[in-house]
CSV table of C-alpha atoms in Angstrom, one decimal:
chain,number,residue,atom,x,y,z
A,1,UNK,CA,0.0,0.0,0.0
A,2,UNK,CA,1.3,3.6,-0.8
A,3,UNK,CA,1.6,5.9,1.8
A,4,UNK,CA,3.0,9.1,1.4
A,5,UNK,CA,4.7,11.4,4.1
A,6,UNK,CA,6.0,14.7,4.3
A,7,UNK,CA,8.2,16.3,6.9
A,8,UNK,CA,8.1,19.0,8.5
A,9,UNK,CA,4.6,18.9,9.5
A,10,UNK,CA,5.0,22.5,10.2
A,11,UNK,CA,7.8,25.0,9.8
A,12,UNK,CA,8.2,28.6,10.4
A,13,UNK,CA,11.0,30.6,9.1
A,14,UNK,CA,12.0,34.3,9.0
A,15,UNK,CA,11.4,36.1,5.2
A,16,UNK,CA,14.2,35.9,2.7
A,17,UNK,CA,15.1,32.5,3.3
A,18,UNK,CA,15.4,29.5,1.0
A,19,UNK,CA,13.9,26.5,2.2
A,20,UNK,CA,13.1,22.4,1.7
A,21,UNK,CA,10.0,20.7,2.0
A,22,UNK,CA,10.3,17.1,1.9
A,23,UNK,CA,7.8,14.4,0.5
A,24,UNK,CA,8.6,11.0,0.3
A,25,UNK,CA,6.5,7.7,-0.9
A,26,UNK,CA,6.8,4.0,-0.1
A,27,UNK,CA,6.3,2.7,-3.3
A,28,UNK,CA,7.9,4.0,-6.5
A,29,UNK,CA,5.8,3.0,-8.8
A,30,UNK,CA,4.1,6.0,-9.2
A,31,UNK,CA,3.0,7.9,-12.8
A,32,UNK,CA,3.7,11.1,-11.2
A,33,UNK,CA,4.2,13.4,-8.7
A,34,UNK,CA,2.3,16.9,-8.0
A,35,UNK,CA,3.1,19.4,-5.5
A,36,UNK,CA,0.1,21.8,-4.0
A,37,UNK,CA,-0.7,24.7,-2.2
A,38,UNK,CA,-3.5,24.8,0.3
A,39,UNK,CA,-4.3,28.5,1.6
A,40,UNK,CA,-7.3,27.7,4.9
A,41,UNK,CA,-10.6,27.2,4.1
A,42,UNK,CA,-9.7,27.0,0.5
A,43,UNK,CA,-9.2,24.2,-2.2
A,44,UNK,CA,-5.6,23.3,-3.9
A,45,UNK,CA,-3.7,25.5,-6.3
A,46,UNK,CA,-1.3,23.0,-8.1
A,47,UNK,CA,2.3,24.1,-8.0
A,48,UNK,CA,4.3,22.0,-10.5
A,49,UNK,CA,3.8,18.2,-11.8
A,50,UNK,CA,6.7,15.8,-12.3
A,51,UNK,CA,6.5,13.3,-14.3
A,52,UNK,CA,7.9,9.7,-13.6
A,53,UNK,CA,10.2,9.9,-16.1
A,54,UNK,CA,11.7,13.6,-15.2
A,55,UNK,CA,13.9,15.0,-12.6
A,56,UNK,CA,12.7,18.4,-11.7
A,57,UNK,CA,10.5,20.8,-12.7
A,58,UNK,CA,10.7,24.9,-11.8
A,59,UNK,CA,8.2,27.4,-11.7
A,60,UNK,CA,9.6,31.1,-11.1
A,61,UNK,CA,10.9,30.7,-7.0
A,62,UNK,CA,9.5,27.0,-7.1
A,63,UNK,CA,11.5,23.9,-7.7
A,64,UNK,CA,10.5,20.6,-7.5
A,65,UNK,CA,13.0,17.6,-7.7
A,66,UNK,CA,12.2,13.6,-7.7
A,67,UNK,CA,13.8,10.9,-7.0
A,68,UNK,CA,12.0,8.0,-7.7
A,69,UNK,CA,14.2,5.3,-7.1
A,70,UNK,CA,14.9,6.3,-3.6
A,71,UNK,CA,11.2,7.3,-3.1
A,72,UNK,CA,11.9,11.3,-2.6
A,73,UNK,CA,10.5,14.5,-3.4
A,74,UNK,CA,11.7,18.2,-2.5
A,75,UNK,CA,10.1,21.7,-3.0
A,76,UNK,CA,12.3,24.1,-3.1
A,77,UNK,CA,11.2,27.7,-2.4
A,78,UNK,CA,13.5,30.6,-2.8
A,79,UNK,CA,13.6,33.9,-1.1
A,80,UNK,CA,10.4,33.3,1.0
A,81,UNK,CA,7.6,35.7,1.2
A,82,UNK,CA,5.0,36.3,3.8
A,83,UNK,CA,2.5,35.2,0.6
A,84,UNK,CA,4.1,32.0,0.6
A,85,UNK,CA,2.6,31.2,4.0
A,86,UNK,CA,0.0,27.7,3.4
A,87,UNK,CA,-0.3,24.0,3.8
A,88,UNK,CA,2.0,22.2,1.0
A,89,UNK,CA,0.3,19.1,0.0
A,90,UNK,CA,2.3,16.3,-2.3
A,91,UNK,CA,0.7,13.8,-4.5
A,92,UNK,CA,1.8,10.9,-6.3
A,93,UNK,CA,-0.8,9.2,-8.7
A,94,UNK,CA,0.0,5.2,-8.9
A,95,UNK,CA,0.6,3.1,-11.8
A,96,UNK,CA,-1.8,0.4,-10.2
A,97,UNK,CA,-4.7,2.7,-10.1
A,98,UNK,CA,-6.3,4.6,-13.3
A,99,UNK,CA,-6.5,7.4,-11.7
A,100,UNK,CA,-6.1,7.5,-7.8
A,101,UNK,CA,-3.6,9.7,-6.3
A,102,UNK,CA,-2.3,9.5,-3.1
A,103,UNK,CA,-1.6,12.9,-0.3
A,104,UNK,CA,1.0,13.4,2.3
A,105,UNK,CA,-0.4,14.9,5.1
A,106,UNK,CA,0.6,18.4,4.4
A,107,UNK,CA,3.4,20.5,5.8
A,108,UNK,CA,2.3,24.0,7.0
A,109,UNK,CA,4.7,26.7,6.1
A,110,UNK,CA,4.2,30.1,8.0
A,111,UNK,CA,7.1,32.8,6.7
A,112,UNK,CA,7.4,35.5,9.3
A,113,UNK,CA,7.6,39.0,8.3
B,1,UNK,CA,-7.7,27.2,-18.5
B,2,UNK,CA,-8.7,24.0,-16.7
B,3,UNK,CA,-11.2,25.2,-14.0
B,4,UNK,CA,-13.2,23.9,-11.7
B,5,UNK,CA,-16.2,25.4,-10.0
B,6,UNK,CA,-17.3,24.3,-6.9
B,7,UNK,CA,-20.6,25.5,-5.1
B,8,UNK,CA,-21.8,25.9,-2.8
B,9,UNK,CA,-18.4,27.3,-0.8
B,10,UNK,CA,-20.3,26.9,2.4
B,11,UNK,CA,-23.4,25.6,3.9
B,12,UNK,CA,-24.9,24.9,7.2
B,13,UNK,CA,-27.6,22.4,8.0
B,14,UNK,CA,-29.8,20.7,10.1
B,15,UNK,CA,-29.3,17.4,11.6
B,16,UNK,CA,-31.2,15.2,9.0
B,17,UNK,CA,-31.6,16.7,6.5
B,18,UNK,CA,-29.7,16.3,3.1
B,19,UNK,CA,-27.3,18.9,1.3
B,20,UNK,CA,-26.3,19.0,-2.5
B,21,UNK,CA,-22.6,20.2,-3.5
B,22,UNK,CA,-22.0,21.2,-7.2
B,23,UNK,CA,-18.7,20.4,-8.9
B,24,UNK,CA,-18.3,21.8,-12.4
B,25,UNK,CA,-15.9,21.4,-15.2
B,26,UNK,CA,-15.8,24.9,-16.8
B,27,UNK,CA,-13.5,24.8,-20.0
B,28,UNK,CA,-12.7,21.0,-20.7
B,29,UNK,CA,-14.9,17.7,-20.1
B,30,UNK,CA,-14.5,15.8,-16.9
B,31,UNK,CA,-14.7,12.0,-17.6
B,32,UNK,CA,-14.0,11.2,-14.2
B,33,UNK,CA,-14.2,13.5,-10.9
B,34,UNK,CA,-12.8,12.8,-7.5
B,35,UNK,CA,-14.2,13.5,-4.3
B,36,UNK,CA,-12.4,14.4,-1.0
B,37,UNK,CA,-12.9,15.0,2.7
B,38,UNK,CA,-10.7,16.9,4.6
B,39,UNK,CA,-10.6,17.4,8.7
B,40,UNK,CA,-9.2,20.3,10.0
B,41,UNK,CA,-5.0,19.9,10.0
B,42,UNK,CA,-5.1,16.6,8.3
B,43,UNK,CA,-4.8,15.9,4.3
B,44,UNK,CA,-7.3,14.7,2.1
B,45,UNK,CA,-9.3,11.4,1.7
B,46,UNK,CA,-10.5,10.3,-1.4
B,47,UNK,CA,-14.2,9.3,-1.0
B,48,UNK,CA,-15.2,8.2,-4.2
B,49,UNK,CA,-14.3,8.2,-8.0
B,50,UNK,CA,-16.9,9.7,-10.1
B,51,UNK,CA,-17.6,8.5,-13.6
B,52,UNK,CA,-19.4,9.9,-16.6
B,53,UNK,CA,-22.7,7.7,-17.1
B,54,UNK,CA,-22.1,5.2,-14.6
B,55,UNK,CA,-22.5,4.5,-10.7
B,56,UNK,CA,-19.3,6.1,-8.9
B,57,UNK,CA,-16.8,3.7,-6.8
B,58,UNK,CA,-16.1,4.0,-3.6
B,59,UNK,CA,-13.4,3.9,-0.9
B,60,UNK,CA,-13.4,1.7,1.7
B,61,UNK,CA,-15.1,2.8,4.8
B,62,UNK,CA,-17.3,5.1,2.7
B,63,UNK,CA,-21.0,4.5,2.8
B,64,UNK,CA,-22.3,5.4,-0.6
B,65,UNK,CA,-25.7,4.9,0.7
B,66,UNK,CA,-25.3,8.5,3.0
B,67,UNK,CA,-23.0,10.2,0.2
B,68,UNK,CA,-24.3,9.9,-3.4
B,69,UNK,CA,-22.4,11.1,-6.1
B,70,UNK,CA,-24.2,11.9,-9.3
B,71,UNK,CA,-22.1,12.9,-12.6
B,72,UNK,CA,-24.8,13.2,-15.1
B,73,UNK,CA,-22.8,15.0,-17.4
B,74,UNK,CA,-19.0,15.7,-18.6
B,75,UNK,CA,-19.0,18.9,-16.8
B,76,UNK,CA,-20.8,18.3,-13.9
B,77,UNK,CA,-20.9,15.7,-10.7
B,78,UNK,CA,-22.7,16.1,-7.6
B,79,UNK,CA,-22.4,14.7,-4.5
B,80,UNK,CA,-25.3,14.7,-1.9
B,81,UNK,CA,-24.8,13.8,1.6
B,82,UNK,CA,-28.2,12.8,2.8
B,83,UNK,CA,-29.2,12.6,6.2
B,84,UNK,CA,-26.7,14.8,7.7
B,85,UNK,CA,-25.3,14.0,11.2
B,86,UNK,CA,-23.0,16.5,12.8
B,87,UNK,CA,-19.9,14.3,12.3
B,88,UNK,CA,-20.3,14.5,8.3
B,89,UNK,CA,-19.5,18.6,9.0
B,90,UNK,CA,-15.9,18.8,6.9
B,91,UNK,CA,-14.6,20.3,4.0
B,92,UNK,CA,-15.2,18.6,1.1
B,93,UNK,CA,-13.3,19.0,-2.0
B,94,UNK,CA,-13.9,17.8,-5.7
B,95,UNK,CA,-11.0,17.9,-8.8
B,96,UNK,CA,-11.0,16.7,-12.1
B,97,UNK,CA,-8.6,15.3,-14.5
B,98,UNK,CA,-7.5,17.9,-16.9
B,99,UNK,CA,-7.0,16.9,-20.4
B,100,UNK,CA,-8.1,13.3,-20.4
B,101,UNK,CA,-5.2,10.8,-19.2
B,102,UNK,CA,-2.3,11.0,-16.9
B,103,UNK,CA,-0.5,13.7,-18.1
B,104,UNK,CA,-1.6,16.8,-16.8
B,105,UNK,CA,-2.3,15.8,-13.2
B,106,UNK,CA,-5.5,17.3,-11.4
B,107,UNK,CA,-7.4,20.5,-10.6
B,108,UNK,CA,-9.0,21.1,-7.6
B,109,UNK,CA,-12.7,22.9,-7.2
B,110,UNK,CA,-12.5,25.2,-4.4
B,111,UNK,CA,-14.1,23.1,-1.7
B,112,UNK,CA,-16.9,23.3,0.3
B,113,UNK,CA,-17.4,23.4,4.2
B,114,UNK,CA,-20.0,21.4,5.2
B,115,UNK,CA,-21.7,22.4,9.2
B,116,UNK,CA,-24.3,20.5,9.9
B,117,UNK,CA,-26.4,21.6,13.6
């Protein structure tokens, strides 16, 4: 059974600085990997979608690495905002399922002015 | 592009009685929709898989007799939880698969938050 965790559960951190989020997943098998934001009370913004066969994908201060051989997953976030303050959710949709996808329990990411 | 509307964003209702959330593809065609529950500070749990034309499936645990999902259409599912108790009050989330296969991974509607008194 996949089951997918992500560590720090929380983390607060001072504006300006770069930081890691990290995702990983039990089984590698997986199609592919999405990152999320969550802002309270609201539904997902997707982030950036790796596919199994890639390595990383960046979007502006956003960068997203797999490793799916060792069952890992970073998001990279440079030069932290106050704006960047959410719940970052990771996905991973499995090969053994048409379309199921699978969420880490969230890490929630509060950047202090 | 790839949207999808959600409504209503909240609601509050009575013990008993049932409640109807909207989920709406609005620029592309939604073979399948997803459902999700989500308690405060935890991540989301697929419910059920919802697919064009035919009777949705299921997660375990999930009593499809209290929660029916209804996707009439390529743009639109529904899921109606009947009989509300207070511990059905949640956020509830639907997404779609954009563009038809694996590809393009999912978007998400904006959730609803379910009270029920």
């Amino acid at each position: 059974k996949q089951e997918v965790t992500q560590i720090p559960a929380a983390l607060s951190v001072p504006e300006g600085e770069n930081l890691v989020l990290n995702c990983s997943f039990t089984d590698s098998a997986i199609y592919n990997l999405q990152w999320f934001r969550q802002d309270p009370g609201k539904g997902l913004t997707s982030l950036l979608l790796i596919q199994s066969s890639q390595r990383e994908q960046t979007s502006g201060r956003l960068n997203a690495s797999l490793d799916k051989s060792s069952g890992r997953s970073t998001l990279y976030i440079a030069a932290s905002q106050p704006g960047d303050s959410a719940t970052y959710l990771c996905a991973v949709r499995l090969y053994s399922s048409a379309s199921k996808i699978i969420f880490g329990s969230g890490t929630r990411l509060s950047i202090r002015p | 592009g790839a949207v999808v509307s959600q409504h209503p964003s909240w609601v509050i209702c009575k013990s008993g009685t049932s409640v109807k959330i909207e989920c709406r593809s609005l620029d592309f065609q939604a073979t399948t929709m997803f459902w999700y529950r989500q308690f405060p500070k935890q991540s989301l749990m697929l419910m059920a898989t919802s697919n064009e034309g035919s009777k949705a499936t299921y997660e375990q645990g999930v009593e499809k007799d209290k929660f029916l999902i209804n996707h009439a259409s390529l743009t639109l599912s529904t899921l109606t939880v009947t009989s509300a108790h207070p511990e059905d009050s949640s956020f509830y989330i639907c997404s779609a698969d954009v563009g038809g296969g694996r590809d393009y991974g999912y978007t998400f509607g904006s959730g609803t938050r379910l009270t029920v008194v």
